[in-house]
Coordinates of C-alpha atoms in Angstrom, one line a residue:
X15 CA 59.9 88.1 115.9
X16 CA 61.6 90.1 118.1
X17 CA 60.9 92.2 121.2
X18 CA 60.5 95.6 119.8
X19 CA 58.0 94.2 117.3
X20 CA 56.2 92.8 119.8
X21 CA 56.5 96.0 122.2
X22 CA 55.1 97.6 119.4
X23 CA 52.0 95.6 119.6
X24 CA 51.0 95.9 123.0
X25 CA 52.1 92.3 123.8
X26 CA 54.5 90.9 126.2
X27 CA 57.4 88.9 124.4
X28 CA 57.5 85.9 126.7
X29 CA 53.8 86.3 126.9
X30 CA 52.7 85.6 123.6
X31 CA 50.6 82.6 122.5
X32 CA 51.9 79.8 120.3
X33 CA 52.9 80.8 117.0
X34 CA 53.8 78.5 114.0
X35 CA 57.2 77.5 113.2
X36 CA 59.0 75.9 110.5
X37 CA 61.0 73.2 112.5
X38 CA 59.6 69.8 113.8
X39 CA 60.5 70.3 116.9
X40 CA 58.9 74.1 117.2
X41 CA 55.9 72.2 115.5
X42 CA 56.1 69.3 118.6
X43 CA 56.0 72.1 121.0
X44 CA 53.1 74.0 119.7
X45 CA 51.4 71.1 119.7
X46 CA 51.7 70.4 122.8
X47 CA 51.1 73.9 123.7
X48 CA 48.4 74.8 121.9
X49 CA 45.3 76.6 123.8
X50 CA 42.4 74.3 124.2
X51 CA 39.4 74.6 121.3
X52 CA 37.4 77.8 121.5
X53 CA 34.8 75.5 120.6
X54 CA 33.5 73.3 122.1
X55 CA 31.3 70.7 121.1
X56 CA 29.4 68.6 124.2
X57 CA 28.6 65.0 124.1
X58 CA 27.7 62.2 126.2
X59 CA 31.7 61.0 127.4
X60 CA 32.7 64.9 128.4
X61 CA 35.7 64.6 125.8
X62 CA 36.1 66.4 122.5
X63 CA 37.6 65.2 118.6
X64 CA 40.4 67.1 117.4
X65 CA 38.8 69.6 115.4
X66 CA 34.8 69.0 116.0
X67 CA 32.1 70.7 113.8
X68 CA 30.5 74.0 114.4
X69 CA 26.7 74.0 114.8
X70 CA 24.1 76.5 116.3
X71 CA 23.8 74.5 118.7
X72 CA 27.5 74.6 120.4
X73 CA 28.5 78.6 119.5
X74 CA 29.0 79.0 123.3
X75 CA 32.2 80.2 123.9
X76 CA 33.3 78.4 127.0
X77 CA 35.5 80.3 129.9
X78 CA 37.2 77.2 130.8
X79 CA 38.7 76.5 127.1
X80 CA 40.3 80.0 127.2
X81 CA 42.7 78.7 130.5
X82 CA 45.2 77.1 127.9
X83 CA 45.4 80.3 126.2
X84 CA 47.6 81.7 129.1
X85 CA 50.1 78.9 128.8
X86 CA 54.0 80.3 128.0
X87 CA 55.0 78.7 124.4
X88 CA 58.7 77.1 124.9
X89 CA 59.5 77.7 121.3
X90 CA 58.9 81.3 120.8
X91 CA 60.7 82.5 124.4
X92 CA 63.7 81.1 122.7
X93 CA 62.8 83.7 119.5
X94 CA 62.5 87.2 121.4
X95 CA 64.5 88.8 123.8
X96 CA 64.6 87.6 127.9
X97 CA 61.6 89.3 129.8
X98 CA 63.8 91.1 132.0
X99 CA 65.7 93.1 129.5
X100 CA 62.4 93.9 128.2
X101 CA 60.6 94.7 131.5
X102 CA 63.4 97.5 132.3
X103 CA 61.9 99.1 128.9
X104 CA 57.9 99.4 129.8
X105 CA 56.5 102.5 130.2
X106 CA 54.1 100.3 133.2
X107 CA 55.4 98.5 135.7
X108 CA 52.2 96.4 134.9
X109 CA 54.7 95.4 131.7
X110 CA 57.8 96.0 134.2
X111 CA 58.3 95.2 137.5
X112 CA 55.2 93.4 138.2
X113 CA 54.4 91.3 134.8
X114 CA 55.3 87.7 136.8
X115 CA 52.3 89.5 138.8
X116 CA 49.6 90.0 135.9
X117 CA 51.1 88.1 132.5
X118 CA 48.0 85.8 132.8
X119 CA 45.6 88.8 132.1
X120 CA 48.0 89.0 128.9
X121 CA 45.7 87.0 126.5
X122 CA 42.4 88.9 127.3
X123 CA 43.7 92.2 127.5
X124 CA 46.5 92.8 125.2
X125 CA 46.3 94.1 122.0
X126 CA 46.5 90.7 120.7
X127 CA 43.3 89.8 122.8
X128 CA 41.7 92.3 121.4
X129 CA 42.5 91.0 117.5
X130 CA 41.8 87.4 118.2
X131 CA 38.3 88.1 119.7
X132 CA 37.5 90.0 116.9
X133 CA 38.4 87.6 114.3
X134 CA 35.9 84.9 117.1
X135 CA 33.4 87.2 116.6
X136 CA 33.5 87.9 112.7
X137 CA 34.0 84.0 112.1
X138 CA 30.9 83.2 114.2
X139 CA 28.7 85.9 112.4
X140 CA 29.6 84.5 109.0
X141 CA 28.7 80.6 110.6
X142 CA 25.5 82.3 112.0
X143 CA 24.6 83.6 108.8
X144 CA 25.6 79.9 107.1
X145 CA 22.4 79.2 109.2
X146 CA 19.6 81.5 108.6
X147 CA 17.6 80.1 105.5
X148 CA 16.7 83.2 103.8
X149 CA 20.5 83.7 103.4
X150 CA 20.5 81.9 100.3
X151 CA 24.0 83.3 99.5
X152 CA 25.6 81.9 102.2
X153 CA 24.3 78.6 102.0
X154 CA 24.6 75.7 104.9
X155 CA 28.5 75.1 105.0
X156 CA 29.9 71.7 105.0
X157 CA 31.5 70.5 108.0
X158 CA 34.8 70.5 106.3
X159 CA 34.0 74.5 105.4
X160 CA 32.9 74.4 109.2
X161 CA 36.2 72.9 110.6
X162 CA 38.3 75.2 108.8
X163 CA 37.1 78.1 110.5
X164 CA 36.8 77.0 113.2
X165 CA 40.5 76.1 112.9
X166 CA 41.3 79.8 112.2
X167 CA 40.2 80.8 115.8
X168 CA 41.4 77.8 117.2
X169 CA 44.9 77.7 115.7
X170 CA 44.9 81.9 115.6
X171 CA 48.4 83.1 117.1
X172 CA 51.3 85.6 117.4
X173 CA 51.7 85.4 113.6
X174 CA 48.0 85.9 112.4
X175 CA 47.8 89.1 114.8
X176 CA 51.5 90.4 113.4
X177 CA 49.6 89.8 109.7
X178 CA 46.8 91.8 110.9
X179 CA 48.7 94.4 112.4
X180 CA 50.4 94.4 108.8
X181 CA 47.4 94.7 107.3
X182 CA 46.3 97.8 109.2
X183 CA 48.9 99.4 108.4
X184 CA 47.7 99.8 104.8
X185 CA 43.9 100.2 106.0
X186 CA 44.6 102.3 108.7
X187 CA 41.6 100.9 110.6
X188 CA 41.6 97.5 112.9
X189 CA 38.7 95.9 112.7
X190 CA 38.8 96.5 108.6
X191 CA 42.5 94.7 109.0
X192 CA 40.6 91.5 110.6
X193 CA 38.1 91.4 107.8
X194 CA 41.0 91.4 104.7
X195 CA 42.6 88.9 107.3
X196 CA 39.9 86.4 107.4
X197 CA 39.2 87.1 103.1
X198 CA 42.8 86.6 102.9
X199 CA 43.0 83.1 104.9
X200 CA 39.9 81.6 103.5
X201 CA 40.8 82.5 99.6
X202 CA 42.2 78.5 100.1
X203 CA 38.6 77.0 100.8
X204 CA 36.5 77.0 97.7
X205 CA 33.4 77.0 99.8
X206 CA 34.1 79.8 102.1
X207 CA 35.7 81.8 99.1
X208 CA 32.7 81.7 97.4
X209 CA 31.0 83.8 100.1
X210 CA 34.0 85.9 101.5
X211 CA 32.0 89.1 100.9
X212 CA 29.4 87.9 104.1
X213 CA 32.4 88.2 106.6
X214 CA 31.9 91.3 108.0
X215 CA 28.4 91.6 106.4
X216 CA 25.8 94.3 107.7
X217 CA 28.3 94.9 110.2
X218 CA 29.9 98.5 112.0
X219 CA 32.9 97.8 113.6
X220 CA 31.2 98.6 117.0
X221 CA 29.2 95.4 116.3
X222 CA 32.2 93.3 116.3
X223 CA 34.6 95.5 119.1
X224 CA 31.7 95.6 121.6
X225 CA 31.3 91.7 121.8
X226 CA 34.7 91.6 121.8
X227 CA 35.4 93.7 124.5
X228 CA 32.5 92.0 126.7
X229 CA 34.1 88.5 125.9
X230 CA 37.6 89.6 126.8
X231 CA 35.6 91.2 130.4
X232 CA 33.7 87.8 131.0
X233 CA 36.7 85.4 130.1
X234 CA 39.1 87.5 131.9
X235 CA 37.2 88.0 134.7
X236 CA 35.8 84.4 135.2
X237 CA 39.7 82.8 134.5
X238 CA 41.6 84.9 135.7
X239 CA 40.8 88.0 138.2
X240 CA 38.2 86.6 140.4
X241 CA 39.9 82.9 141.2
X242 CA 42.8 85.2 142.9
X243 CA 39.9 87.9 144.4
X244 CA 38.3 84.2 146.0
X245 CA 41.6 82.9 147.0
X246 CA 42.2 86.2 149.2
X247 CA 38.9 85.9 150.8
X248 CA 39.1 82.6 151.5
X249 CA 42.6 83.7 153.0
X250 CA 40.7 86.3 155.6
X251 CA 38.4 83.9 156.7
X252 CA 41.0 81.3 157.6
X253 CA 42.4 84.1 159.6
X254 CA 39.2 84.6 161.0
X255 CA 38.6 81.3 162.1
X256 CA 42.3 80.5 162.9
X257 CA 42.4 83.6 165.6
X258 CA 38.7 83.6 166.8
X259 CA 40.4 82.9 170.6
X260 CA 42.8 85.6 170.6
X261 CA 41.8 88.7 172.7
X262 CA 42.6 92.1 171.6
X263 CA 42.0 95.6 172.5
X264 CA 40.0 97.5 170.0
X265 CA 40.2 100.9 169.3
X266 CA 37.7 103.7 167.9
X267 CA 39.0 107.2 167.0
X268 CA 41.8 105.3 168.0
X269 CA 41.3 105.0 171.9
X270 CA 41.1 101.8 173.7
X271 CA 37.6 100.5 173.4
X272 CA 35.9 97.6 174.4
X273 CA 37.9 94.4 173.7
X274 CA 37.4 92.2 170.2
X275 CA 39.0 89.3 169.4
X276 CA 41.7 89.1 166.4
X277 CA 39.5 86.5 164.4
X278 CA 36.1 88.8 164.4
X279 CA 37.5 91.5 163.3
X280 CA 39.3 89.3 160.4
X281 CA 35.6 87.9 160.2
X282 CA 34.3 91.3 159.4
X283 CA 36.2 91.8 156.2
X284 CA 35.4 88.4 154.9
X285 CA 31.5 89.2 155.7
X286 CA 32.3 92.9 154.0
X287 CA 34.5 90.9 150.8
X288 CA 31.6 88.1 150.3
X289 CA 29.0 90.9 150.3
X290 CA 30.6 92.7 147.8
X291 CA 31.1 89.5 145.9
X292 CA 27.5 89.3 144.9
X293 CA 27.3 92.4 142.9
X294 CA 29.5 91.4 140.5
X295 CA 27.2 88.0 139.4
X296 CA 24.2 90.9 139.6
X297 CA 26.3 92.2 136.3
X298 CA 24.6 91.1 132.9
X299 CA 27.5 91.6 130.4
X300 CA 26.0 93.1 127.4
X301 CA 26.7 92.8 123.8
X302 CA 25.1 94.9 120.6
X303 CA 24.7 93.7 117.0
X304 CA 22.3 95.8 115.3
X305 CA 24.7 97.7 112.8
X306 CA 25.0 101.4 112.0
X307 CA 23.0 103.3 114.7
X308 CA 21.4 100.7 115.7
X309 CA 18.3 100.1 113.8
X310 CA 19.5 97.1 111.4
X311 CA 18.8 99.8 108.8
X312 CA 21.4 98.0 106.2
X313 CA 20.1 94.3 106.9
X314 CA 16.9 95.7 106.3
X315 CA 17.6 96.6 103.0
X316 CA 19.4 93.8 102.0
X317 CA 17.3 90.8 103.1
X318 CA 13.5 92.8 103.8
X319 CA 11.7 89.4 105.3
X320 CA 14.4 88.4 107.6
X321 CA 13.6 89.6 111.9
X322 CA 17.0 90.9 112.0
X323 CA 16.5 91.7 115.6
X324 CA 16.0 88.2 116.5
X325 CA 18.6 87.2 114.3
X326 CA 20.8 89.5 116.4
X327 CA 19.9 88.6 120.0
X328 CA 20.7 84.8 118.8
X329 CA 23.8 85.9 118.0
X330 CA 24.8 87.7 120.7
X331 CA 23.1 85.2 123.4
X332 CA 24.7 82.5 121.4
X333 CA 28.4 83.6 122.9
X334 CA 27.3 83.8 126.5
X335 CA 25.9 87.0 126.6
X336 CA 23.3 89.5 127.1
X337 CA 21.4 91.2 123.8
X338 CA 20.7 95.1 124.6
X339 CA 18.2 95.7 121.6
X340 CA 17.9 99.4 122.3
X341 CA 21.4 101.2 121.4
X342 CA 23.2 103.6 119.2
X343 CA 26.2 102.9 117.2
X344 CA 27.5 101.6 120.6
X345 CA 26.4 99.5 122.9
X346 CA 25.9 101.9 125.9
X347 CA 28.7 100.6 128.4
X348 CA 26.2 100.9 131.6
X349 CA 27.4 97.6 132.6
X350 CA 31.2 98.2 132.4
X351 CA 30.6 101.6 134.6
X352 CA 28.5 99.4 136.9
X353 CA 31.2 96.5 136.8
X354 CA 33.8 98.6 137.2
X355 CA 32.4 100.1 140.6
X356 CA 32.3 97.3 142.1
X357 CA 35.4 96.9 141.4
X358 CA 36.4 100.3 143.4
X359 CA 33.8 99.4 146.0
X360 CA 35.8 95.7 146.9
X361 CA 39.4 97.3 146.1
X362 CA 37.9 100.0 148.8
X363 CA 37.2 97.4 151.4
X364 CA 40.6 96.0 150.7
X365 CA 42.4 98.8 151.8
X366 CA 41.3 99.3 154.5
X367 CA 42.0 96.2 155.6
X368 CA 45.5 96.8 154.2
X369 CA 45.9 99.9 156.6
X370 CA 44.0 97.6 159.7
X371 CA 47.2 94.9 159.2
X372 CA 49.5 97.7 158.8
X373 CA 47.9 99.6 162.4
X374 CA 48.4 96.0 164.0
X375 CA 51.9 95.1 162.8
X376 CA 52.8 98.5 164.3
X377 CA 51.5 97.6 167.4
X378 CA 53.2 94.6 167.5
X379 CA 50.2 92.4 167.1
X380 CA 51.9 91.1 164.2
X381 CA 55.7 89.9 163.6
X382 CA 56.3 89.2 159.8
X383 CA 58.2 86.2 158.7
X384 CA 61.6 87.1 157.4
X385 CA 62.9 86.1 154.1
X386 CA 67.0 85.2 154.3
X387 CA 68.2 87.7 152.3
X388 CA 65.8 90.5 152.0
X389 CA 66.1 93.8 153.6
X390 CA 63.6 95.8 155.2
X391 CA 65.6 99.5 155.6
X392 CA 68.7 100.6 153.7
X393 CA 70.1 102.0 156.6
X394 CA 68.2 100.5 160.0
X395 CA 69.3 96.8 159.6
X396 CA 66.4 96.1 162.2
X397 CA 63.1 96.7 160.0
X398 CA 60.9 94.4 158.8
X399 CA 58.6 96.8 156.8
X400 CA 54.6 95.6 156.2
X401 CA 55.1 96.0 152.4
X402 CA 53.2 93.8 150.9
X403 CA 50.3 95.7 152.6
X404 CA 51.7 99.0 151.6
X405 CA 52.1 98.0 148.0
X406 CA 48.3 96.7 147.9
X407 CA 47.4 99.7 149.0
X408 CA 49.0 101.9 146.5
X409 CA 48.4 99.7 143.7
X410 CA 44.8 99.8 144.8
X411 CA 45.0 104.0 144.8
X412 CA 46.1 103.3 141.2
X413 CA 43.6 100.4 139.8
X414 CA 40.5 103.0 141.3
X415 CA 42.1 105.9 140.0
X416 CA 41.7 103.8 136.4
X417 CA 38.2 101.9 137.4
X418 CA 36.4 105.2 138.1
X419 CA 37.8 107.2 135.1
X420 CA 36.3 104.7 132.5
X421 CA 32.9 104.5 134.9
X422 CA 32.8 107.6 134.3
X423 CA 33.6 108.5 131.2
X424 CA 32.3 105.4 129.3
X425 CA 28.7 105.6 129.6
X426 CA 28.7 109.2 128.1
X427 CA 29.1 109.5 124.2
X428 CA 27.6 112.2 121.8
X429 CA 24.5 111.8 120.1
X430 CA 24.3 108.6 118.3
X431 CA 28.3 108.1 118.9
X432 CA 31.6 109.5 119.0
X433 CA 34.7 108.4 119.4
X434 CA 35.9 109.4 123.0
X435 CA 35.5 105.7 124.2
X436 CA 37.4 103.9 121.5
X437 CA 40.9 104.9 123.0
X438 CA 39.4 105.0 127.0
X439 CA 38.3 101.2 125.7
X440 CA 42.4 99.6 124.8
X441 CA 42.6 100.4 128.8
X442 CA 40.0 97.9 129.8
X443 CA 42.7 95.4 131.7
X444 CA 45.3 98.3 133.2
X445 CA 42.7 99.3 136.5
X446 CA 42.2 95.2 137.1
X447 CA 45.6 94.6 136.4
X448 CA 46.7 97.0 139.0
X449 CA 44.3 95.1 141.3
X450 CA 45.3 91.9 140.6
X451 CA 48.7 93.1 141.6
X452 CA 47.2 94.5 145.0
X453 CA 45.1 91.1 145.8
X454 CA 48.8 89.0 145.0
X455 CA 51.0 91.6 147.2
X456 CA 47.7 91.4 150.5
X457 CA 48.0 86.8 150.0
X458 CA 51.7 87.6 149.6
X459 CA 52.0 89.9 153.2
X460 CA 49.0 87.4 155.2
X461 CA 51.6 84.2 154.4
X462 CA 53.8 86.2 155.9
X463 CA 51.8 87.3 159.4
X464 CA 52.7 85.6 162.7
X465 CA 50.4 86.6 165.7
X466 CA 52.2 88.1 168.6
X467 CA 50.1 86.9 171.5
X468 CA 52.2 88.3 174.0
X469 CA 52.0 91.8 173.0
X470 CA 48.2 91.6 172.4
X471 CA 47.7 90.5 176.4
X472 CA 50.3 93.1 177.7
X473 CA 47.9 95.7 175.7
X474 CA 44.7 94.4 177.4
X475 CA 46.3 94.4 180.9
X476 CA 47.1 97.7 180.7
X477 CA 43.5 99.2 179.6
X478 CA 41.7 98.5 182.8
X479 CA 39.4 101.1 182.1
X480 CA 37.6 98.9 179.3
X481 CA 35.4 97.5 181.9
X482 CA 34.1 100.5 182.7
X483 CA 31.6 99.9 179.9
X484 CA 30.4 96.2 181.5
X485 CA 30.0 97.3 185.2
X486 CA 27.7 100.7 184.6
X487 CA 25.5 98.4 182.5
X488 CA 24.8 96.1 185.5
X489 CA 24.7 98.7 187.4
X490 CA 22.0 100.2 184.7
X491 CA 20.1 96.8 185.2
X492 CA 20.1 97.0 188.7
X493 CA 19.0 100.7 188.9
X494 CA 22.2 101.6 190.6
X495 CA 22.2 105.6 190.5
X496 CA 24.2 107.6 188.2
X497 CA 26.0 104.1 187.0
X498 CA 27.4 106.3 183.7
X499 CA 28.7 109.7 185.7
X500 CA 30.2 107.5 188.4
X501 CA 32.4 105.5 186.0
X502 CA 33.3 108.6 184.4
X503 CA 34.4 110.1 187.5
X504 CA 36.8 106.9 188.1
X505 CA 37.9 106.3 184.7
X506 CA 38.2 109.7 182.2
X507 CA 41.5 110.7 182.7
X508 CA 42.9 108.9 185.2
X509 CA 45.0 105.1 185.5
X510 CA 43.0 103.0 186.1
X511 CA 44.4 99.3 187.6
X512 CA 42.3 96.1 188.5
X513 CA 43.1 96.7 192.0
X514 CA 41.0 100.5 191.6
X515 CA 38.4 98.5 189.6
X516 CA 37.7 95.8 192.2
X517 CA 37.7 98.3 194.9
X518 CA 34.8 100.1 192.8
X519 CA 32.8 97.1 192.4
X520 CA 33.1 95.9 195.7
X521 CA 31.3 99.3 197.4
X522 CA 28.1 98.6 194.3
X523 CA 25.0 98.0 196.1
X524 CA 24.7 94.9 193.8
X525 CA 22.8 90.8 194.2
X526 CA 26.2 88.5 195.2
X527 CA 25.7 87.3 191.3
X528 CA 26.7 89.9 189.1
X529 CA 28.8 91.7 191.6
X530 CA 30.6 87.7 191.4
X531 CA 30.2 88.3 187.2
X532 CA 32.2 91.5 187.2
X533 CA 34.7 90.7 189.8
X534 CA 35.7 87.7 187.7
X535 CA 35.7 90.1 184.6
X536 CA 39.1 91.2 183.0
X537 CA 40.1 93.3 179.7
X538 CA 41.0 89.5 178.0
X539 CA 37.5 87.7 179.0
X540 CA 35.2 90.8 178.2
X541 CA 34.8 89.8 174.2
X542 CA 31.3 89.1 174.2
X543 CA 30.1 86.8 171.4
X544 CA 33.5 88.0 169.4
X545 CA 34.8 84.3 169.4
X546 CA 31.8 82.4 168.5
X547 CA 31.4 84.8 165.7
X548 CA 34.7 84.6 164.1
X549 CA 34.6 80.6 164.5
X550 CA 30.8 80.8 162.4
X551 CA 32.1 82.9 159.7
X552 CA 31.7 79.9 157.4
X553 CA 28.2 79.7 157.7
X554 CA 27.5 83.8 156.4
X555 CA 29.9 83.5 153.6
X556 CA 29.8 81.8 150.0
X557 CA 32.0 83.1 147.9
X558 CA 30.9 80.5 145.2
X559 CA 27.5 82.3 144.9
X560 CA 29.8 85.7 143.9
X561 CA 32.8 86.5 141.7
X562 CA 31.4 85.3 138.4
X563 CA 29.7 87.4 135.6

């Protein structure tokens, strides 16, 4: 296969998952390859056989078998063309210049995602209905009927999607292709050929894409997006923690204010990102099953005495996720417009703490670390731009700009369906794959932050005036007169030094004590409980309770 084919597929050559080959060797290298089992079967020693049987009882489809799915197969790099050349051809730099960046959302999101958790889908319905006794047409399978679908899914690759694609061709509709795929594969076992008709059975392709879009969202998510969204908080509150001592001058409307410290304001983003964090787990990922329009009006026909509805919810609780009983064709999409906010809400909080880092590099509060070689302005030799912060914030413009669109749109379809949200639906992975790029380039820019403590003292030293806010409320306490006008007076306007400052205090009518407090004040003491909350961020934050659907 080469990389037009592939291109032509929505997949990334040197992305792809392991294929079959001819040769011994390509076989060695699959093998060694190969994703881990979609399912998974528990027992008491936590390890699995080789190709263990399906029952009810383990339909589950576990996030942490999907991680092997992202692994880069040897054999079939060396059958398409090098990424690079291909890169220069996408029409997104999410397929260009930043794929190194989001490859790993590949398997979820792609094209091919999409075709492999279909054919998950269609082969656990027909295992599902294997299992429901009034089915007397599809009787119990055998475990050797039961391992060889469960092999399909298992062993499913670049090749079975290129044969579906194939096969769509000729059908001219995609989920159809998967159902002549699966009839097609399973023509070999006399068991399962004697039932093939029951793949597919009762269903409307919206049964089959809607689970498979919220497995590709919950397996994406879970393996993928939210380990780097964790890592970048985690990031922020070492910051936090690791400058909690260092004084600094804040600023509102962009005017010296009352002093901070560089580790609580980093401690108010991680407060702001962990916050955030628990929306997403408040997310129940839903999934449909209940055929045409939504009232099982086909399964009632065909089998009057079964409660297709329960049958249904099993189903869809059986793959990890939440049954909506009352829907059209489609499953609504509430949940991917509410997802998908808080998406925009986090990616919001992210920039601006891009735009904070990029205010205090131009201070000078930062210096970045230089990288031997690289070069910050084609024609000022001396710049060391903040881009990593400047490319998170763009990419973040861009992943919003996406998010809110499908928010948006998705939840709003005509009557009992149209099909508006079928093409909105292949761009699922673009708004999170431009903010996986964004979360990358902000861990990318804080490696490279080195505190300028210098700078940050000469800044304080110089805003006197700062304590103007400490000394008229003592003055306040000790019902001094007109404490606020008479700071005003000596402040607004005017320099103000420590030597004009002490002078002031010392002519208060003021107890020795806190006339003592405020002479011994200065710009870089005056932080308040701004240390002491920047060293406790740990014990507000718990990012393990959030990021997980």
């Amino acid at each position: 296969m080469d990389a037009a084919v592939a291109s032509s597929r929505g997949l990334r050559p040197s992305l792809l998952p392991p294929s079959s080959s001819s040769s011994s060797s390509a076989a060695s290298a699959h093998s060694r390859s190969r994703p881990a089992h979609i399912f998974l079967r528990a027992n008491p020693a936590g390890s699995r056989s080789a190709h263990p049987p399906i029952s009810p009882g383990n339909l589950v489809c576990r996030s942490s078998a999907m991680r092997h799915v992202m692994e880069v197969d040897k054999v079939l790099m060396e059958e398409v063309a090098d990424l690079e050349s291909f890169a220069l051809m996408a029409l997104s730099p999410l397929d260009g210049r930043y794929v190194q960046k989001v490859k790993d959302l590949s398997p979820f999101f792609s094209e091919y995602g999409l075709i492999r958790y279909r054919v998950l889908v269609e082969v656990k319905w027909l295992l599902k209905l294997s299992q429901v006794p009034e089915i007397k047409e599809v009787p119990t399978f055998s475990k050797d009927a039961e391992s060889f679908l469960e092999r399909i899914v298992h062993d499913f690759g670049i090749k079975d999607a290129l044969e579906v694609k194939k096969i769509e061709k000729v059908t001219n509709h995609d989920v159809k292709a998967v159902e002549y795929f699966l009839k097609q594969k399973c023509k070999s076992c006399p068991e399962i050929a004697k039932v093939l008709e029951f793949f597919h059975f009762a269903c409307t392709s919206e049964d089959i894409n809607n689970l498979a879009h919220a497995l590709m969202l919950k397996e994406g998510l879970n393996n993928v997006i939210f380990p780097v969204m964790i890592e970048l908080c985690k990031a922020v509150c070492t910051m936090a923690k690791g400058y909690a001592h260092i004084p600094m001058l804040s600023r509102t409307h962009g005017q010296p204010a009352s002093p901070t410290t560089l580790g609580k304001e980093m401690a108010n983003f991680a407060f702001r990102f962990n916050d955030q964090g628990k929306n997403f787990r408040e997310v129940k990922i839903y999934g449909k099953f209940s055929g045409a329009v939504g009232n099982y009006n086909a399964h009632k026909t065909a089998y009057s005495d079964i409660n297709w509805p329960n049958i249904a919810a099993e189903f869809v609780k059986s793959l990890g996720l939440e049954f909506n009983p009352y829907v059209t064709q489609i499953e609504p999409h509430d949940y991917i417009s509410k997802l998908y906010n808080a998406f925009v809400q986090f990616n919001n909080i992210l920039i601006d703490f891009d735009r904070d880092i990029w205010s205090y590099i131009s201070l000078g509060y930062f210096k970045q670390v230089t990288k031997a070689g690289e070069i910050g302005s084609s024609t000022m030799p001396h710049k060391v731009n903040p881009i990593d912060f400047e490319n998170s914030e763009g990419n973040l413009c861009m992943a919003n700009a996406n998010l809110s669109a499908l928010s948006m749109k998705l939840p709003i379809s005509r009557m009992q369906r149209d099909l508006t949200d079928s093409t909105v639906l292949r761009n699922l992975g673009i708004g999170l794959g431009y903010s996986l790029v964004a979360y990358k380039s902000a861990l990318q820019g804080i490696k490279k932050l080195q505190v300028n403590e210098g700078r940050l003292y000469e800044d304080l030293d110089e805003t006197w005036e700062v304590l103007a806010e400490p000394i008229q409320t003592v003055m306040r306490r000790y019902n001094v007169p007109e404490p606020y006008e008479k700071l005003k007076e000596l402040t607004r306007g005017r320099t103000v030094t420590k030597e004009s400052i002490r002078r002031f205090i010392e002519d208060l009518d003021l107890p020795e004590e806190p006339r003592s407090v405020l002479l011994n004040l200065t710009p870089h003491s005056y932080i308040g409980e701004a240390e002491n909350l920047a060293k406790s961020i740990d014990s507000v934050v718990d990012f393990a309770s959030g990021f997980k659907i």
